[in-house]
Amino acid sequence: MKILRLEVPQWEQFDGLVHGFLGRVSGKDRPSNAAFRLSCDDGDDPQAVKQNWCELKLALSLPRISIITARQVHGNTILPVSSETGKLAGIGDGLMTDAPNLCVGVMSADCVPILLVEPTRKIAAAVHAGWRGTAAGIAPRAVASMEEAYGIDPAALHVAMGPSIGSCCYEVGPEVAAQIAANWREELKGAWKPEGVKGRLDLRALNEAQLLGAGIPRSQISKIGPCTACHIGDFYSYRKEGKSGHQLSFIGWRG
Ligand SMILES: [Zn+2]
């Protein structure tokens, strides 16, 4: 099985960090247009999902590292994860940890996967930010949760946003913009282009504006990979394909 894996070039300097933004899965027994599901939340067959996870871990080849995910609901809950946590941390769209040898992960297919890392203290977090989660401020909430739980300084955090739908392909109704503007009017300005009654939303630009507001230095925020809907040969896109697959983004530290 083959999986596209993108890493943040600037993070190569962080010795012991394990991370990746994964893309589409392909292989001899797996046509690239086949569904690759990593959660059962949409009524998927648990056995098939389990099998996908097994294959994924084999392909990633990360011995001694477990990957912890959560049941994602497009909210803004951030779950702390420790070595005691099972494979599923609970219901939430963000996970954070200071434990070695485990990775926190989020699944996405157009939504923005966001990885956060504090390299001195070896803290890591993963966030799933679609428009609802972004409207609920999940990225700044992750920063605040890490600050509160681990006493880190937001200025020491490095953040990367992975492949997700670009404004080129993300037309949404005015009700979406209105819901975001309720709490993020300034942040929305550079991320929203009205077009007739609808408009185009740049989810990564919006999350970046929120992260800057949360105290992350601009030079420590990266955007990795292209628009998922423009590149369905490499990534899953819910908007382009419907319920076809999940790409995993994960991060953690070796102990
Ligand atoms: Zn696009």
Coordinates of C-alpha atoms and ligand atoms in Angstrom, one line a residue:
M1 CA 0.0 0.0 0.0
K2 CA 1.2 3.5 -0.9
I3 CA 0.3 6.7 0.9
L4 CA 1.3 10.2 0.0
R5 CA 2.9 11.8 3.1
L6 CA 3.8 15.5 3.4
E7 CA 6.0 16.8 6.2
V8 CA 6.8 20.4 7.2
P9 CA 10.4 21.1 6.0
Q10 CA 11.0 23.7 8.8
W11 CA 10.3 20.9 11.4
E12 CA 13.2 18.7 10.3
Q13 CA 15.2 20.5 13.0
F14 CA 13.0 19.1 15.7
D15 CA 14.8 15.9 16.7
G16 CA 12.4 13.2 17.8
L17 CA 9.3 14.8 16.3
V18 CA 7.1 12.4 14.2
H19 CA 4.4 13.9 12.0
G20 CA 2.7 13.8 8.7
F21 CA -0.1 15.0 6.6
L22 CA -1.2 12.0 4.7
G23 CA -3.0 11.9 1.3
R24 CA -4.7 9.3 -0.8
V25 CA -4.0 5.6 -0.3
S26 CA -3.3 3.4 -3.3
G27 CA -1.9 0.0 -4.0
K28 CA -2.2 -3.3 -5.9
D29 CA -5.5 -4.3 -4.2
R30 CA -6.8 -0.9 -3.7
P31 CA -7.9 1.3 -6.6
S32 CA -7.1 4.9 -5.8
N33 CA -10.7 5.9 -6.2
A34 CA -11.8 3.3 -3.6
A35 CA -13.2 4.6 -0.3
F36 CA -10.6 4.7 2.5
R37 CA -12.5 5.3 5.7
L38 CA -10.8 5.7 9.1
S39 CA -13.9 6.2 11.3
C40 CA -17.3 4.5 11.6
D41 CA -19.2 7.7 12.3
D42 CA -21.0 7.6 9.0
G43 CA -22.2 4.1 9.4
D44 CA -19.1 2.5 8.0
D45 CA -18.4 -1.2 8.5
P46 CA -16.2 -1.4 11.7
Q47 CA -14.3 -4.4 10.4
A48 CA -13.4 -2.5 7.2
V49 CA -12.3 0.6 9.2
K50 CA -10.2 -1.6 11.5
Q51 CA -8.6 -3.2 8.5
N52 CA -7.8 0.2 7.0
W53 CA -6.1 1.3 10.3
C54 CA -4.0 -1.9 10.4
E55 CA -2.8 -1.3 6.8
L56 CA -2.2 2.3 7.4
K57 CA 0.0 1.6 10.4
L58 CA 1.9 -1.0 8.6
A59 CA 2.6 1.3 5.7
L60 CA 3.6 4.1 8.0
S61 CA 6.0 1.8 9.9
L62 CA 6.1 3.6 13.2
P63 CA 7.0 0.9 15.7
R64 CA 6.2 1.6 19.4
I65 CA 4.1 4.7 18.4
S66 CA 0.4 4.6 18.8
I67 CA -1.9 7.0 17.0
I68 CA -4.8 8.3 19.1
T69 CA -7.8 9.9 17.4
A70 CA -11.3 11.1 18.5
R71 CA -14.8 11.0 17.3
Q72 CA -15.0 14.2 15.3
V73 CA -18.2 16.2 15.4
H74 CA -17.2 19.6 13.9
G75 CA -17.1 21.2 17.4
N76 CA -14.3 22.9 19.3
T77 CA -13.6 20.4 22.1
I78 CA -9.8 19.7 22.8
L79 CA -9.1 16.4 24.5
P80 CA -6.0 15.8 26.5
V81 CA -4.3 12.5 25.7
S82 CA -2.0 10.5 27.9
S83 CA -0.5 7.0 27.8
E84 CA -3.6 5.9 29.7
T85 CA -5.9 7.0 26.9
G86 CA -7.3 4.3 24.6
K87 CA -7.1 4.4 20.8
L88 CA -10.2 6.7 20.8
A89 CA -9.9 9.7 23.1
G90 CA -13.6 10.6 23.2
I91 CA -15.7 13.1 21.3
G92 CA -13.8 16.1 20.1
D93 CA -12.1 17.8 17.1
G94 CA -8.7 18.5 18.7
L95 CA -6.3 16.3 20.7
M96 CA -3.2 17.4 22.7
T97 CA -0.5 15.5 24.5
D98 CA 2.8 15.7 26.4
A99 CA 3.3 12.0 26.4
P100 CA 6.1 10.4 24.5
N101 CA 5.7 7.6 21.9
L102 CA 2.2 8.5 21.0
C103 CA 0.8 10.6 18.2
V104 CA -2.5 12.5 18.2
G105 CA -4.3 12.4 14.8
V106 CA -7.2 13.9 13.0
M107 CA -9.1 12.7 9.9
S108 CA -10.1 15.1 7.2
A109 CA -11.4 15.4 3.6
D110 CA -11.5 19.1 2.7
C111 CA -11.5 20.4 6.3
V112 CA -8.2 21.9 7.5
P113 CA -5.9 19.5 9.5
I114 CA -3.8 21.7 11.9
L115 CA -0.7 20.3 13.7
L116 CA 0.8 22.3 16.6
V117 CA 4.1 21.7 18.3
E118 CA 6.1 23.1 21.2
P119 CA 9.6 21.8 20.5
T120 CA 11.2 22.6 23.8
R121 CA 8.6 21.0 26.0
K122 CA 7.8 18.3 23.4
I123 CA 4.1 19.0 23.4
A124 CA 1.9 18.2 20.4
A125 CA -1.6 18.8 19.2
A126 CA -3.8 18.0 16.2
V127 CA -7.0 19.8 15.2
H128 CA -9.7 19.3 12.7
A129 CA -11.1 22.6 11.5
G130 CA -14.0 22.7 9.0
W131 CA -16.1 25.8 8.7
R132 CA -18.1 25.0 11.8
G133 CA -15.1 24.2 14.0
T134 CA -13.4 27.4 12.7
A135 CA -16.5 29.4 13.4
A136 CA -16.3 28.0 16.9
G137 CA -12.6 29.0 17.1
I138 CA -11.1 25.6 17.5
A139 CA -7.5 26.6 16.6
P140 CA -7.2 29.4 19.2
R141 CA -9.0 27.2 21.6
A142 CA -6.3 24.5 21.1
V143 CA -3.6 27.1 21.8
A144 CA -5.4 28.2 25.0
S145 CA -5.9 24.6 26.1
M146 CA -2.2 23.9 25.6
E147 CA -1.3 27.0 27.6
E148 CA -3.6 26.0 30.4
A149 CA -2.8 22.3 30.5
Y150 CA 1.0 22.5 30.0
G151 CA 1.9 26.1 30.8
I152 CA 3.4 26.7 27.4
D153 CA 3.9 30.1 25.8
P154 CA 1.9 30.5 22.5
A155 CA 4.9 32.4 21.0
A156 CA 6.9 29.1 21.3
L157 CA 4.3 27.1 19.3
H158 CA 4.9 26.1 15.7
V159 CA 1.8 25.5 13.6
A160 CA 1.2 23.9 10.2
M161 CA -2.0 23.7 8.2
G162 CA -2.3 20.7 5.8
P163 CA -4.0 20.0 2.5
S164 CA -7.6 21.3 2.6
I165 CA -10.2 22.8 0.3
G166 CA -9.0 26.2 -1.1
S167 CA -11.1 29.3 -1.9
C168 CA -10.8 28.2 -5.5
C169 CA -13.3 25.4 -4.8
Y170 CA -15.0 26.4 -1.6
E171 CA -18.2 28.3 -2.5
V172 CA -20.5 28.8 0.5
G173 CA -23.7 30.6 1.3
P174 CA -23.9 33.9 3.1
E175 CA -25.3 32.2 6.2
V176 CA -21.8 30.5 6.6
A177 CA -20.1 33.9 6.5
A178 CA -22.6 35.4 8.9
Q179 CA -22.1 32.6 11.4
I180 CA -18.3 33.1 11.3
A181 CA -18.5 36.9 11.3
A182 CA -20.5 36.7 14.6
N183 CA -17.2 36.1 16.4
W184 CA -14.5 36.6 13.8
R185 CA -15.4 39.7 11.8
E186 CA -11.9 41.1 11.5
E187 CA -10.3 37.7 10.8
L188 CA -12.9 36.9 8.1
K189 CA -12.1 40.0 6.1
G190 CA -9.0 38.6 4.3
A191 CA -10.6 35.1 4.0
W192 CA -14.0 35.9 2.3
K193 CA -14.7 37.0 -1.2
P194 CA -18.3 37.7 -1.9
E195 CA -19.6 36.5 -5.3
G196 CA -23.2 37.4 -6.0
V197 CA -25.3 36.0 -3.2
K198 CA -22.7 33.4 -2.3
G199 CA -19.0 33.8 -1.7
R200 CA -15.6 32.0 -1.5
L201 CA -14.1 31.1 1.8
D202 CA -10.4 30.5 2.5
L203 CA -10.5 28.3 5.5
R204 CA -6.7 28.3 6.0
A205 CA -6.4 32.1 5.8
L206 CA -9.2 32.3 8.4
N207 CA -7.5 29.9 10.7
E208 CA -4.2 31.7 10.2
A209 CA -5.8 35.0 11.2
Q210 CA -7.2 33.3 14.3
L211 CA -3.8 31.8 15.2
L212 CA -2.1 35.2 14.8
G213 CA -4.6 36.6 17.2
A214 CA -3.8 33.8 19.6
G215 CA -0.2 34.9 19.8
I216 CA 1.5 32.5 17.3
P217 CA 4.3 34.4 15.4
R218 CA 3.6 34.6 11.6
S219 CA 7.0 33.1 10.9
Q220 CA 6.0 30.0 12.8
I221 CA 2.8 29.2 10.8
S222 CA 3.2 27.1 7.7
K223 CA 0.7 26.0 5.0
I224 CA 1.5 22.6 3.5
G225 CA 0.1 21.0 0.4
P226 CA -2.5 22.1 -2.1
C227 CA -6.3 22.4 -2.4
T228 CA -7.8 19.0 -1.9
A229 CA -10.6 19.5 -4.4
C230 CA -8.2 20.6 -7.1
H231 CA -6.0 17.6 -6.5
I232 CA -8.3 14.6 -6.0
G233 CA -5.6 12.4 -7.6
D234 CA -3.6 12.9 -4.4
F235 CA -6.1 13.8 -1.7
Y236 CA -9.7 12.9 -0.7
S237 CA -12.2 15.7 -1.2
Y238 CA -15.7 15.4 0.3
R239 CA -16.9 18.2 -1.9
K240 CA -15.7 16.6 -5.1
E241 CA -16.3 13.0 -4.3
G242 CA -18.7 12.7 -1.4
K243 CA -18.0 10.0 1.2
S244 CA -14.9 8.5 -0.4
G245 CA -12.1 8.6 2.2
H246 CA -10.2 10.3 5.1
Q247 CA -6.7 11.5 5.1
L248 CA -4.9 11.3 8.4
S249 CA -2.7 14.0 9.9
F250 CA -0.7 13.1 13.0
I251 CA 2.0 14.4 15.3
G252 CA 3.9 13.3 18.4
W253 CA 7.3 12.8 20.0
R254 CA 9.5 9.8 20.3
G255 CA 10.5 9.2 23.9
Ligands
ZN1 ZN -9.3 24.2 -5.5

